[in-house]
XYZ file of N, CA and C in Angstrom:
738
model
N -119.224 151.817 -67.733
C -119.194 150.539 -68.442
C -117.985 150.459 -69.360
N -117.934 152.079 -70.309
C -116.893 151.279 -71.197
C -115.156 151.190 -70.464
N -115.153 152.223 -69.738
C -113.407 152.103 -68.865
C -113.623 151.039 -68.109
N -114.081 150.415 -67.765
C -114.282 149.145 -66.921
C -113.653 148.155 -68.106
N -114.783 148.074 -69.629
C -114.620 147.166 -70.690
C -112.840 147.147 -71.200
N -112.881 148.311 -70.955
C -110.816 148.326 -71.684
C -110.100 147.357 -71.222
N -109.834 147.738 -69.802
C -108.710 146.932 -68.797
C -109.062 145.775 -68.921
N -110.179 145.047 -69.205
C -110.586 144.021 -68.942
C -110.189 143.124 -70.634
N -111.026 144.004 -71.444
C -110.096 143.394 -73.072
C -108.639 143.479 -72.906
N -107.751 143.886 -72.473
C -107.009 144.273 -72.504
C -106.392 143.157 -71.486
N -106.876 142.811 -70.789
C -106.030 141.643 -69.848
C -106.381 140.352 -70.751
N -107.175 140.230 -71.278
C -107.741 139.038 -72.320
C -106.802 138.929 -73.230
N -106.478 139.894 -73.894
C -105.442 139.820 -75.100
C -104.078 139.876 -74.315
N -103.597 140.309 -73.355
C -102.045 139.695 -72.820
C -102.339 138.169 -72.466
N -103.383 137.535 -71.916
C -103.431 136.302 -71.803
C -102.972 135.853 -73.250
N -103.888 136.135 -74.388
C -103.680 135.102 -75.286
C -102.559 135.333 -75.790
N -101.872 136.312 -75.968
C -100.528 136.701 -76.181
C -99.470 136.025 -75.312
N -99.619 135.443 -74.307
C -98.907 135.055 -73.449
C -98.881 133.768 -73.577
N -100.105 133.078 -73.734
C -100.752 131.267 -74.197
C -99.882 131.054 -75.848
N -99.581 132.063 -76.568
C -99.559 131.482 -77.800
C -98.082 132.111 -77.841
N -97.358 132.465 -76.730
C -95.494 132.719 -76.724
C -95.065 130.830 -75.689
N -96.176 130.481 -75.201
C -95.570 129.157 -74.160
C -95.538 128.400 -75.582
N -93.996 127.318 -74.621
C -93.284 126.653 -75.403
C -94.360 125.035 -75.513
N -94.476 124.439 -76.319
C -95.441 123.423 -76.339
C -94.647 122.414 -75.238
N -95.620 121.095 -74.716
C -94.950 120.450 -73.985
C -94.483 119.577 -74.890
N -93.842 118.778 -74.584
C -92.975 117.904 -75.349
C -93.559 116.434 -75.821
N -93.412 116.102 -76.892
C -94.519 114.958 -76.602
C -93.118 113.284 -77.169
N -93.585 112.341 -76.518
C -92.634 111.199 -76.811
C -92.756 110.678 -78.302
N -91.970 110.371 -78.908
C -91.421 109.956 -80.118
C -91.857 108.799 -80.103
N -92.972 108.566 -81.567
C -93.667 107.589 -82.010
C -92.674 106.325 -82.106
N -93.046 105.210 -81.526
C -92.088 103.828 -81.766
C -92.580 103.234 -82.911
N -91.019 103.210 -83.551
C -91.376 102.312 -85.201
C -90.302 101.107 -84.538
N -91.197 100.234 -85.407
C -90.339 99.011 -86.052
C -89.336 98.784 -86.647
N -87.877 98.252 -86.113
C -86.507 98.349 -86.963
C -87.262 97.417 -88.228
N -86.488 98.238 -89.120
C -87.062 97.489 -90.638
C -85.648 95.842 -90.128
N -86.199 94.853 -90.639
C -85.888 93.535 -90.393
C -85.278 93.412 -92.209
N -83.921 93.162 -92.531
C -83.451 92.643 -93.676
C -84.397 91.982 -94.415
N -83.797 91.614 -95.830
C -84.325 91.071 -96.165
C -85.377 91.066 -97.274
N -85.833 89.967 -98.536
C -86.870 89.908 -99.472
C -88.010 90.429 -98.854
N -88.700 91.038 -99.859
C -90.418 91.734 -98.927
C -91.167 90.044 -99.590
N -92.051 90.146 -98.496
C -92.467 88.792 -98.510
C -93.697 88.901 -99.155
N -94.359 90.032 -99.209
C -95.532 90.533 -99.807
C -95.214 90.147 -101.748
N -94.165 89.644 -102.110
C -93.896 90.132 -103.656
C -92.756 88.705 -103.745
N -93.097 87.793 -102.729
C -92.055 86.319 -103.367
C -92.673 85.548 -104.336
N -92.566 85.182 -105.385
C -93.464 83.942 -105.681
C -92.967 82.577 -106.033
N -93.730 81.483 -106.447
C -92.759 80.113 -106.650
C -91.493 80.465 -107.343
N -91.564 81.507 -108.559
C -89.989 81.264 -109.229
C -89.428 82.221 -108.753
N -89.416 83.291 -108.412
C -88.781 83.982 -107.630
C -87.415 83.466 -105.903
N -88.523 83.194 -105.339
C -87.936 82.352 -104.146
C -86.930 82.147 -103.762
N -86.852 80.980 -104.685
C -85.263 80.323 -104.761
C -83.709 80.956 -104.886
N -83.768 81.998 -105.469
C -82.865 82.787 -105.884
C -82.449 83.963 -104.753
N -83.611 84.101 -104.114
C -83.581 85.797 -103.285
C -83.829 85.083 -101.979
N -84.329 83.512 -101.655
C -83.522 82.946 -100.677
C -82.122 82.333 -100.530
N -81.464 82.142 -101.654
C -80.487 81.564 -101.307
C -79.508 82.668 -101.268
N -79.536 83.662 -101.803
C -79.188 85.294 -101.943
C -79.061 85.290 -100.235
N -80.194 85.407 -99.489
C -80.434 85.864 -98.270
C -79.824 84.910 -97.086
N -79.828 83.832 -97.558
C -79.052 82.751 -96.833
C -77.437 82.875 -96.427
N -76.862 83.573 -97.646
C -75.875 83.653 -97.782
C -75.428 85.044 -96.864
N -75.976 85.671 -96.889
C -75.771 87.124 -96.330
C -75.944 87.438 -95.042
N -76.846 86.426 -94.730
C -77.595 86.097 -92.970
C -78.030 85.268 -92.598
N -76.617 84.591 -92.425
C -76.645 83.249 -92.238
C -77.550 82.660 -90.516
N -77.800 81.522 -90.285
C -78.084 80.709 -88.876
C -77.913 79.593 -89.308
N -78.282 79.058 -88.009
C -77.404 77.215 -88.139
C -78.705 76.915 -86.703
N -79.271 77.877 -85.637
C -80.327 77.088 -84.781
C -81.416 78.245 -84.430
N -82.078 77.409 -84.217
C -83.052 78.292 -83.541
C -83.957 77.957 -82.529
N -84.657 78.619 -81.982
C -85.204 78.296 -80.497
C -86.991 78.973 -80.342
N -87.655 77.754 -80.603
C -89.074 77.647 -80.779
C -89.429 77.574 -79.435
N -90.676 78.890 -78.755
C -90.829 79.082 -77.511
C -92.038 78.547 -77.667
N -92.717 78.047 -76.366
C -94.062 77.441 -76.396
C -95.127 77.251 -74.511
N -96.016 77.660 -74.657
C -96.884 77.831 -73.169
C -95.680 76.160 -72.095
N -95.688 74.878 -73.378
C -95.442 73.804 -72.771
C -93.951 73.405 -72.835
N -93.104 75.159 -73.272
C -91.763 74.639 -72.755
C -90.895 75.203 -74.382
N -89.641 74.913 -74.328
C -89.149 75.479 -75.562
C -87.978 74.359 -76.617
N -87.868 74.340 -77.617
C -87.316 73.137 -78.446
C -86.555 74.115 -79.374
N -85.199 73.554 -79.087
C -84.002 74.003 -79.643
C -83.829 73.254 -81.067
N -83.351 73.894 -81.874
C -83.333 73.206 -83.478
C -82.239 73.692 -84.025
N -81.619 72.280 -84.647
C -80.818 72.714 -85.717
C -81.447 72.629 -87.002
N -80.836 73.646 -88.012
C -80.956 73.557 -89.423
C -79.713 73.171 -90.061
N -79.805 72.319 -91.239
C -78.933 71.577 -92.043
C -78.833 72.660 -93.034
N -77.288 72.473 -93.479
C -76.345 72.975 -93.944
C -76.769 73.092 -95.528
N -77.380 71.280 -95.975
C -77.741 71.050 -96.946
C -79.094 71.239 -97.671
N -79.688 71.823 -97.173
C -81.202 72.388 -97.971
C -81.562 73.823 -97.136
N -80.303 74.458 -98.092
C -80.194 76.216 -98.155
C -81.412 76.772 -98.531
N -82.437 76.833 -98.975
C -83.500 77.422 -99.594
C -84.414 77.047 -97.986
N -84.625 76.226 -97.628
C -85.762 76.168 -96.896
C -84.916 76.305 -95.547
N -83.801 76.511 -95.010
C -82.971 77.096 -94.044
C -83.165 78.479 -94.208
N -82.987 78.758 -95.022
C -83.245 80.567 -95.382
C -84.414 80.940 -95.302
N -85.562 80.389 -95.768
C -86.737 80.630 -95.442
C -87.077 80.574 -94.025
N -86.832 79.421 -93.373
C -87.108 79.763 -92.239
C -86.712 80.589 -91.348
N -85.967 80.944 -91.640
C -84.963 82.105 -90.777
C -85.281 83.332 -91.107
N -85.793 83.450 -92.221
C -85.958 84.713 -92.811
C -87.415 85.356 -92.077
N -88.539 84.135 -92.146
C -89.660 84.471 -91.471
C -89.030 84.525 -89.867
N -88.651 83.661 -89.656
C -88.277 83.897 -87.605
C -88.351 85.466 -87.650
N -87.039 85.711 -88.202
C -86.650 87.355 -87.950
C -87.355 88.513 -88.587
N -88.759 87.953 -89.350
C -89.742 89.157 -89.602
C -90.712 88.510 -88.557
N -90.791 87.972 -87.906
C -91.920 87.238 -86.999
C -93.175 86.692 -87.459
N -92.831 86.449 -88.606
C -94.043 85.449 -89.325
C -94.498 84.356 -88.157
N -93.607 84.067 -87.787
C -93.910 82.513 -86.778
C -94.353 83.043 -85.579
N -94.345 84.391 -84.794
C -94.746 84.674 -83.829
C -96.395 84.949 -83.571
N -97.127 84.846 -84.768
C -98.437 85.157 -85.308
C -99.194 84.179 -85.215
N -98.326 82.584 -85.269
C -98.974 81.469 -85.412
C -99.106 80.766 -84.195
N -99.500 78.959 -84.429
C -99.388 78.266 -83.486
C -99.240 76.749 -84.369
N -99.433 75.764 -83.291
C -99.235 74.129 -83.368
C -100.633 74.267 -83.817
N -101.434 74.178 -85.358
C -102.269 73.905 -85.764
C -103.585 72.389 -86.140
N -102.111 71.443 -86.150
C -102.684 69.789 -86.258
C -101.595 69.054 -85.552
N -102.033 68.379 -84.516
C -101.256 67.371 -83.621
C -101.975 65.762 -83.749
N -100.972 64.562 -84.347
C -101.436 63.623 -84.648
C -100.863 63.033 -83.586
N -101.321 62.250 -82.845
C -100.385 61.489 -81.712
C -100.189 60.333 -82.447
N -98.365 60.158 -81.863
C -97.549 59.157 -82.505
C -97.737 59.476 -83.888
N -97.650 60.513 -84.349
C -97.199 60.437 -86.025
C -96.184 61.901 -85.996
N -97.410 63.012 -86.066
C -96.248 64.695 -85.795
C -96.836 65.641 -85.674
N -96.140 66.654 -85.303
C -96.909 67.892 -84.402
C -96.763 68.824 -85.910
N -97.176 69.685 -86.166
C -97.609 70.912 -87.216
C -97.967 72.343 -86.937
N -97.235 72.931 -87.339
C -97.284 74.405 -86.653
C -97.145 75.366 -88.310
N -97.292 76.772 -88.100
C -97.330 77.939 -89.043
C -98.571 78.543 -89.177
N -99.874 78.020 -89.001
C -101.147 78.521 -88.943
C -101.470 79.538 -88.101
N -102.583 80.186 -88.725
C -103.042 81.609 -87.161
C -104.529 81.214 -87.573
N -105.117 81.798 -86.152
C -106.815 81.699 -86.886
C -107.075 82.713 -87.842
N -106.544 84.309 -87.165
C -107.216 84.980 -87.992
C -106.153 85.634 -89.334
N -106.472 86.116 -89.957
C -105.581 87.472 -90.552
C -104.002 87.735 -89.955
N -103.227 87.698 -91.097
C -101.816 87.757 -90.369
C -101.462 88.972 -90.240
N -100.888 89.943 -89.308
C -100.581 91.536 -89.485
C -99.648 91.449 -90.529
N -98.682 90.875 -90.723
C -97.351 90.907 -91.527
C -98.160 90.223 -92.858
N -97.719 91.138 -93.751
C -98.036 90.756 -95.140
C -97.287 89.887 -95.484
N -98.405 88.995 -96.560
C -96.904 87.403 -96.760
C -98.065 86.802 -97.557
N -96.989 86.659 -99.034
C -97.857 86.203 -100.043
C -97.358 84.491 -100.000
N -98.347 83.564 -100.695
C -98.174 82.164 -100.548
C -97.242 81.911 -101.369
N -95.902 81.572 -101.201
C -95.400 81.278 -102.580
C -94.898 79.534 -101.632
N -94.002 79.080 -102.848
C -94.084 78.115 -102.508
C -92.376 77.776 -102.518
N -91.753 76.205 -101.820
C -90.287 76.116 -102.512
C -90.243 75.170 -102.702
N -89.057 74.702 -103.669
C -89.000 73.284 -104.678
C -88.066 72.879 -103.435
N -88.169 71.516 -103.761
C -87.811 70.133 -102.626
C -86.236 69.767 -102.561
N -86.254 70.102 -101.229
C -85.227 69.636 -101.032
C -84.383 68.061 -100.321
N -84.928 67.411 -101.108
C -84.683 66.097 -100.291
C -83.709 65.148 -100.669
N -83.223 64.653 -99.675
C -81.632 64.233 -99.219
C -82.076 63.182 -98.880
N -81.089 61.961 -99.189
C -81.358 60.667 -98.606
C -80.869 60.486 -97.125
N -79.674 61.367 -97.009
C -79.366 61.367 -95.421
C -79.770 61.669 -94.178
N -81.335 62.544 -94.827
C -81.824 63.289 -93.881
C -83.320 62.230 -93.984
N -83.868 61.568 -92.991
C -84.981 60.937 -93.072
C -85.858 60.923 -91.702
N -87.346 60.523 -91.535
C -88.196 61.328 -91.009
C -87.946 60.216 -89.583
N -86.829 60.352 -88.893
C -86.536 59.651 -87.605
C -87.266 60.803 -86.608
N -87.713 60.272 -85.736
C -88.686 61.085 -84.021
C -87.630 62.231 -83.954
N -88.112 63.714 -84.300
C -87.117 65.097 -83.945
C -86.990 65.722 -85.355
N -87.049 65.014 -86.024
C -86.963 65.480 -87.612
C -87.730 67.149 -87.527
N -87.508 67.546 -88.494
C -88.030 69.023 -88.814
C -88.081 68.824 -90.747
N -89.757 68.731 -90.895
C -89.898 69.120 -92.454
C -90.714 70.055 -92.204
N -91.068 70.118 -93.766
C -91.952 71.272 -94.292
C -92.915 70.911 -94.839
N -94.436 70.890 -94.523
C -95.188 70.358 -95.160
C -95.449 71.205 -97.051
N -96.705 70.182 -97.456
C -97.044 70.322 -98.650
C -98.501 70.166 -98.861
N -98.712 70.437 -99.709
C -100.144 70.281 -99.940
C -100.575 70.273 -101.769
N -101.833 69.241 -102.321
C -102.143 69.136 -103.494
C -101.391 68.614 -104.291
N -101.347 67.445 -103.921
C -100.385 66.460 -104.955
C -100.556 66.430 -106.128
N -101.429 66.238 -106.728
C -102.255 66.071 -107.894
C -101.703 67.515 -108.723
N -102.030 68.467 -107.674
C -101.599 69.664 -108.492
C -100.252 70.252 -108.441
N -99.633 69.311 -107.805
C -98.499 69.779 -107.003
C -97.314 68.605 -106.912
N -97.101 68.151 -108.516
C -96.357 67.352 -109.042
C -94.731 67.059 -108.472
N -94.421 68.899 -108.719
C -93.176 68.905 -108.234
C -92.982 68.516 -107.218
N -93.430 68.243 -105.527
C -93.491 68.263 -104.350
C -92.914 69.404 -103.879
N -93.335 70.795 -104.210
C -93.035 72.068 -103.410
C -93.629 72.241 -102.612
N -92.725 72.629 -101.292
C -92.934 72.403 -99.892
C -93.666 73.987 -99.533
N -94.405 73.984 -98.360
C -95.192 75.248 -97.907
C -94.348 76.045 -97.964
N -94.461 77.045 -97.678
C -93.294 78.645 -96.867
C -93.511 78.428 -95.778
N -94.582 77.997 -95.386
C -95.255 78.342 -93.755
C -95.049 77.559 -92.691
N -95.650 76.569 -92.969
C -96.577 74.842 -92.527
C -95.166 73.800 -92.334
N -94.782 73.673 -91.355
C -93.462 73.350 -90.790
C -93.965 72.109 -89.685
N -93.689 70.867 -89.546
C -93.668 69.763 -88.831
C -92.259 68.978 -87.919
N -92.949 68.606 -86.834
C -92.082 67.916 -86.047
C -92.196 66.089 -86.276
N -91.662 65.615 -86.437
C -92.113 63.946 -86.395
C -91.799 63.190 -85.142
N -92.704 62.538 -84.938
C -93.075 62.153 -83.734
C -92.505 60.270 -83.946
N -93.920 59.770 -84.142
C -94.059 58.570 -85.297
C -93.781 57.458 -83.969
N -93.127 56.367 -83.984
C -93.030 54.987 -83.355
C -91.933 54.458 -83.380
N -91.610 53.271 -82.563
C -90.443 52.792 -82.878
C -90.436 51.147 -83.746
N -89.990 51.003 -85.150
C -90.504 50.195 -85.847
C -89.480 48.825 -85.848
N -89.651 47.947 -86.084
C -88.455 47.211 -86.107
C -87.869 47.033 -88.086
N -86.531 46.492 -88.174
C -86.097 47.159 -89.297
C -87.011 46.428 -90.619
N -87.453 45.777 -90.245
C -88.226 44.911 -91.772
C -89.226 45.696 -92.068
N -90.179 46.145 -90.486
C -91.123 47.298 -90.546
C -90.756 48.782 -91.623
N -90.127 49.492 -91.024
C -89.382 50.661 -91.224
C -88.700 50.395 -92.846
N -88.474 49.321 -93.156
C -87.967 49.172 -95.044
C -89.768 49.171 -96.009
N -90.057 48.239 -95.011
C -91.530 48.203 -95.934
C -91.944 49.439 -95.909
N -92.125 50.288 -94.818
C -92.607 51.054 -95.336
C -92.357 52.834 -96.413
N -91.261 52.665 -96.130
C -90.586 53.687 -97.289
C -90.130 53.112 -98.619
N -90.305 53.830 -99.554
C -90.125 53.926 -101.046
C -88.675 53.962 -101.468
N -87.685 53.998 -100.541
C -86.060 54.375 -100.749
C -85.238 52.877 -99.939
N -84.034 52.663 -100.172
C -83.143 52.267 -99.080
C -82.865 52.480 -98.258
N -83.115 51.942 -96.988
C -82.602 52.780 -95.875
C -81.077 51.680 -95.535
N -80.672 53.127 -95.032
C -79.042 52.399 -94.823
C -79.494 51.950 -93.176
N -78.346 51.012 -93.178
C -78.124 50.277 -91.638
C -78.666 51.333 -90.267
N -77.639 52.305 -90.462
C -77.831 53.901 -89.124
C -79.451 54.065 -89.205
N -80.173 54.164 -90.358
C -81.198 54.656 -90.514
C -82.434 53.476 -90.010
N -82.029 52.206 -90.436
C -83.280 51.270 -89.900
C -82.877 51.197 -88.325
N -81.769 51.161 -87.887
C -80.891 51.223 -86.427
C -82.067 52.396 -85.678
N -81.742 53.515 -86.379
C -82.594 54.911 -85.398
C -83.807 54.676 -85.152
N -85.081 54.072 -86.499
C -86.233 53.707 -86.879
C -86.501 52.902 -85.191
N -85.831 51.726 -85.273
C -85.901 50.548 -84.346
C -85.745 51.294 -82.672
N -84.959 52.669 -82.735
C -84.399 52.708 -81.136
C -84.893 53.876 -81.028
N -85.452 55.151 -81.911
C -85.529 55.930 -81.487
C -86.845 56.130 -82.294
N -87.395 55.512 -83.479
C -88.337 55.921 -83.929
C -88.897 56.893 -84.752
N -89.642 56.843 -85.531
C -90.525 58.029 -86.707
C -91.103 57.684 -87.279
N -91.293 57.750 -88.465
C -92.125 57.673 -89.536
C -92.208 57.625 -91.214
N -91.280 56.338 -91.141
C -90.216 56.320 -92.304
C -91.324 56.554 -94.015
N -92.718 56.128 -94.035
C -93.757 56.604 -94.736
C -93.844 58.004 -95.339
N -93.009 58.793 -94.759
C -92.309 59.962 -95.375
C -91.669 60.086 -96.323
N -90.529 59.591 -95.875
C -89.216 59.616 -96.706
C -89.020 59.856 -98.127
N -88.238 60.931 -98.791
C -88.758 61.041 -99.809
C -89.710 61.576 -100.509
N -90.665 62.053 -99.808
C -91.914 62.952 -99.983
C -91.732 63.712 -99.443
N -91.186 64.346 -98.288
C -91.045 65.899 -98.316
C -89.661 66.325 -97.576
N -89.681 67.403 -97.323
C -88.158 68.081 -97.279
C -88.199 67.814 -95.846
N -86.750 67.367 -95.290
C -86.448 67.370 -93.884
C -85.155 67.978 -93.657
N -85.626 69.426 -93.174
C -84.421 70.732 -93.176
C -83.850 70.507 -91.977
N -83.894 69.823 -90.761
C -83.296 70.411 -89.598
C -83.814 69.065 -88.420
N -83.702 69.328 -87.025
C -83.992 68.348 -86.158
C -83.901 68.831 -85.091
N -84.070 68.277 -83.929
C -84.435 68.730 -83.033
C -83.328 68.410 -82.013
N -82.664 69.780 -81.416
C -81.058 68.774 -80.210
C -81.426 68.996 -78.718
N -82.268 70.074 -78.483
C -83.043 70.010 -76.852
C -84.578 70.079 -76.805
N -84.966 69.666 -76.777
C -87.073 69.619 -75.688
C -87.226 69.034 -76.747
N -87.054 67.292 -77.146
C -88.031 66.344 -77.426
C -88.955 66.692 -76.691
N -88.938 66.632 -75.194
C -89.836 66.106 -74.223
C -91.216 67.226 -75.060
N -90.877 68.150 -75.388
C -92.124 69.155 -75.265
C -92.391 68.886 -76.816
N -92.083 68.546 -77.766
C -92.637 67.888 -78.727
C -93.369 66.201 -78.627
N -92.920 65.780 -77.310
C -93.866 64.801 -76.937
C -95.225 65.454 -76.013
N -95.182 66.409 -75.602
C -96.005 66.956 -74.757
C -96.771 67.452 -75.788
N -96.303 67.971 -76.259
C -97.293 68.473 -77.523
C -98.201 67.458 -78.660
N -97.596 66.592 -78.697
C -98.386 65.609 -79.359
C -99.539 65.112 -78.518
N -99.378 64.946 -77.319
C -100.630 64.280 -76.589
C -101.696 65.357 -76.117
N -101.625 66.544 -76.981
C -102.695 67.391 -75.608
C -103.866 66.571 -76.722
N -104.946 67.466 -76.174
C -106.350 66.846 -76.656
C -106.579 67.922 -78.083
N -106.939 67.272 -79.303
C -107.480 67.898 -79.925
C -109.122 67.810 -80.635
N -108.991 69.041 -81.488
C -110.835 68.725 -82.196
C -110.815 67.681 -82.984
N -111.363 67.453 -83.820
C -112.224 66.544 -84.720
C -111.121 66.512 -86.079
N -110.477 68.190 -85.934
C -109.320 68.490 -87.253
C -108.486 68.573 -86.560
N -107.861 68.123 -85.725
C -106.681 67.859 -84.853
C -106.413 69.663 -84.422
N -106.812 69.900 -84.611
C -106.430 71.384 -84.070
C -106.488 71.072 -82.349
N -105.941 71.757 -81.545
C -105.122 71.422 -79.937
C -106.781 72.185 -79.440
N -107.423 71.423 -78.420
C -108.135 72.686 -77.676
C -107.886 73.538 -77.333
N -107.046 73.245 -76.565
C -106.423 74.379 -76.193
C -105.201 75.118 -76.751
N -105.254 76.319 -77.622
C -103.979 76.596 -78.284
C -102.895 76.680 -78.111
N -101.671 76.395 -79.013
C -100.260 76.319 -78.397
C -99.818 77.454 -79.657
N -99.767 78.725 -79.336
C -98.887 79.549 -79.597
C -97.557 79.435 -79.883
N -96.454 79.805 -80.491
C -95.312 80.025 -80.048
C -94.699 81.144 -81.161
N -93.502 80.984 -80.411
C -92.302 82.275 -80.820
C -90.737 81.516 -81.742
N -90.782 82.138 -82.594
C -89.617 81.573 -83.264
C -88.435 82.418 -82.872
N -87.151 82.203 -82.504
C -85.783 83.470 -82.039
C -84.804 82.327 -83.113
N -84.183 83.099 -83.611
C -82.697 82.974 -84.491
C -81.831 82.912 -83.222
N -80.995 81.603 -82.686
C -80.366 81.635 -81.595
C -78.405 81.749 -82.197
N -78.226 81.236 -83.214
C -76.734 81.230 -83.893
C -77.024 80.869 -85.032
């Protein structure tokens, strides 16, 4: 029994001696996330904002971008002249804030509304808010790009969402229409567009209109007509993807 027991311990311990000299196998290298420039969004707030967007604007810059969608994709420019909410938006594109969301409220013939998610956003992102940028040159003609708002009452200044971003859709008014109904002058070009191309001049002046739209009206008209609930939310959801194109 026991010369039998030797050779036999004895082949046991060159095994494990042999198991614990092999080289491990190799294992693949965990994929991280390129850190994305930029303010941490977790730590912006209303007075903050302004400063560390226009900071960021300056440093990384865009001028369009290209909103992907199940019903097609809409090319956008951003204006030159309301730097704070150009920077913001760009700033979220390229952390993918906007890739999280969708077209949340669709009013037919008025405007489509996007930045919402149902659930929990992965990307941390505190609510802050930005002061208004509004231009008389820029007014809420069909293609427009503002920024919504919310709580008037409490929300004197008219500071526009971070998030909550609109397309205007609206009608085509004739020019007596289109004066009555905005609070400002509209110049000649502007009751001209109202009359031929249409929007929603009931805006004007109330909130920021950063940018517009230069390819896929069509799919911001497509998007206005799907069917929605009771809170305009789309039955069927429209996702999309924000890309920094130049």
């Amino acid at each position: 029994m026991n010369s039998f027991a030797a050779p036999a311990r004895l082949l046991l311990g060159l095994a494990l001696l042999a198991a614990c000299n092999q080289t491990p196998p190799a294992t693949a290298p965990v994929a991280t996330k390129p850190v994305v420039p930029g303010p941490d969004l977790a730590t912006l707030t209303d007075s903050a904002a302004p400063a560390a967007l226009l900071a960021y604007g300056r440093q990384y810059p865009g001028s369009e971008v290209l909103i992907k969608t199940r019903l097609g994709n809409i090319r956008v420019k951003l204006y030159d002249d309301t730097p704070i909410h150009r920077a913001n938006f760009l700033l979220l594109a390229r952390k993918g804030v906007f890739d999280e969301t969708m077209f949340n409220r669709v009013v037919k013939d008025f405007a489509v509304q996007g930045g919402q998610t149902y659930g929990a956003r992965t990307i941390r992102l505190k609510r802050y808010r930005l002061p208004p940028e509004i231009r008389a040159a820029h007014f809420h003609h069909k293609g427009a790009l503002g920024m919504a708002r919310y709580d008037d009452e409490q929300n004197p200044g008219h500071l526009s969402s971070n998030t909550d971003f609109y397309f205007v859709v609206g009608e085509k008014l004739a020019p007596n229409q289109s004066q009555a109904m905005t609070g400002r002058k509209l110049t000649p070009a502007q009751t001209r567009a109202y009359a031929t191309v249409g929007g929603v001049p009931s805006l004007d002046g109330q909130y920021t209109v950063f940018g517009e739209v230069i390819e896929g009206q069509d799919v911001v008209d497509k998007i206005s007509n799907q069917p929605v609930e009771s809170d305009k939310w789309p039955v069927e959801d429209i996702k999309l993807t924000v890309e920094v194109v130049k």
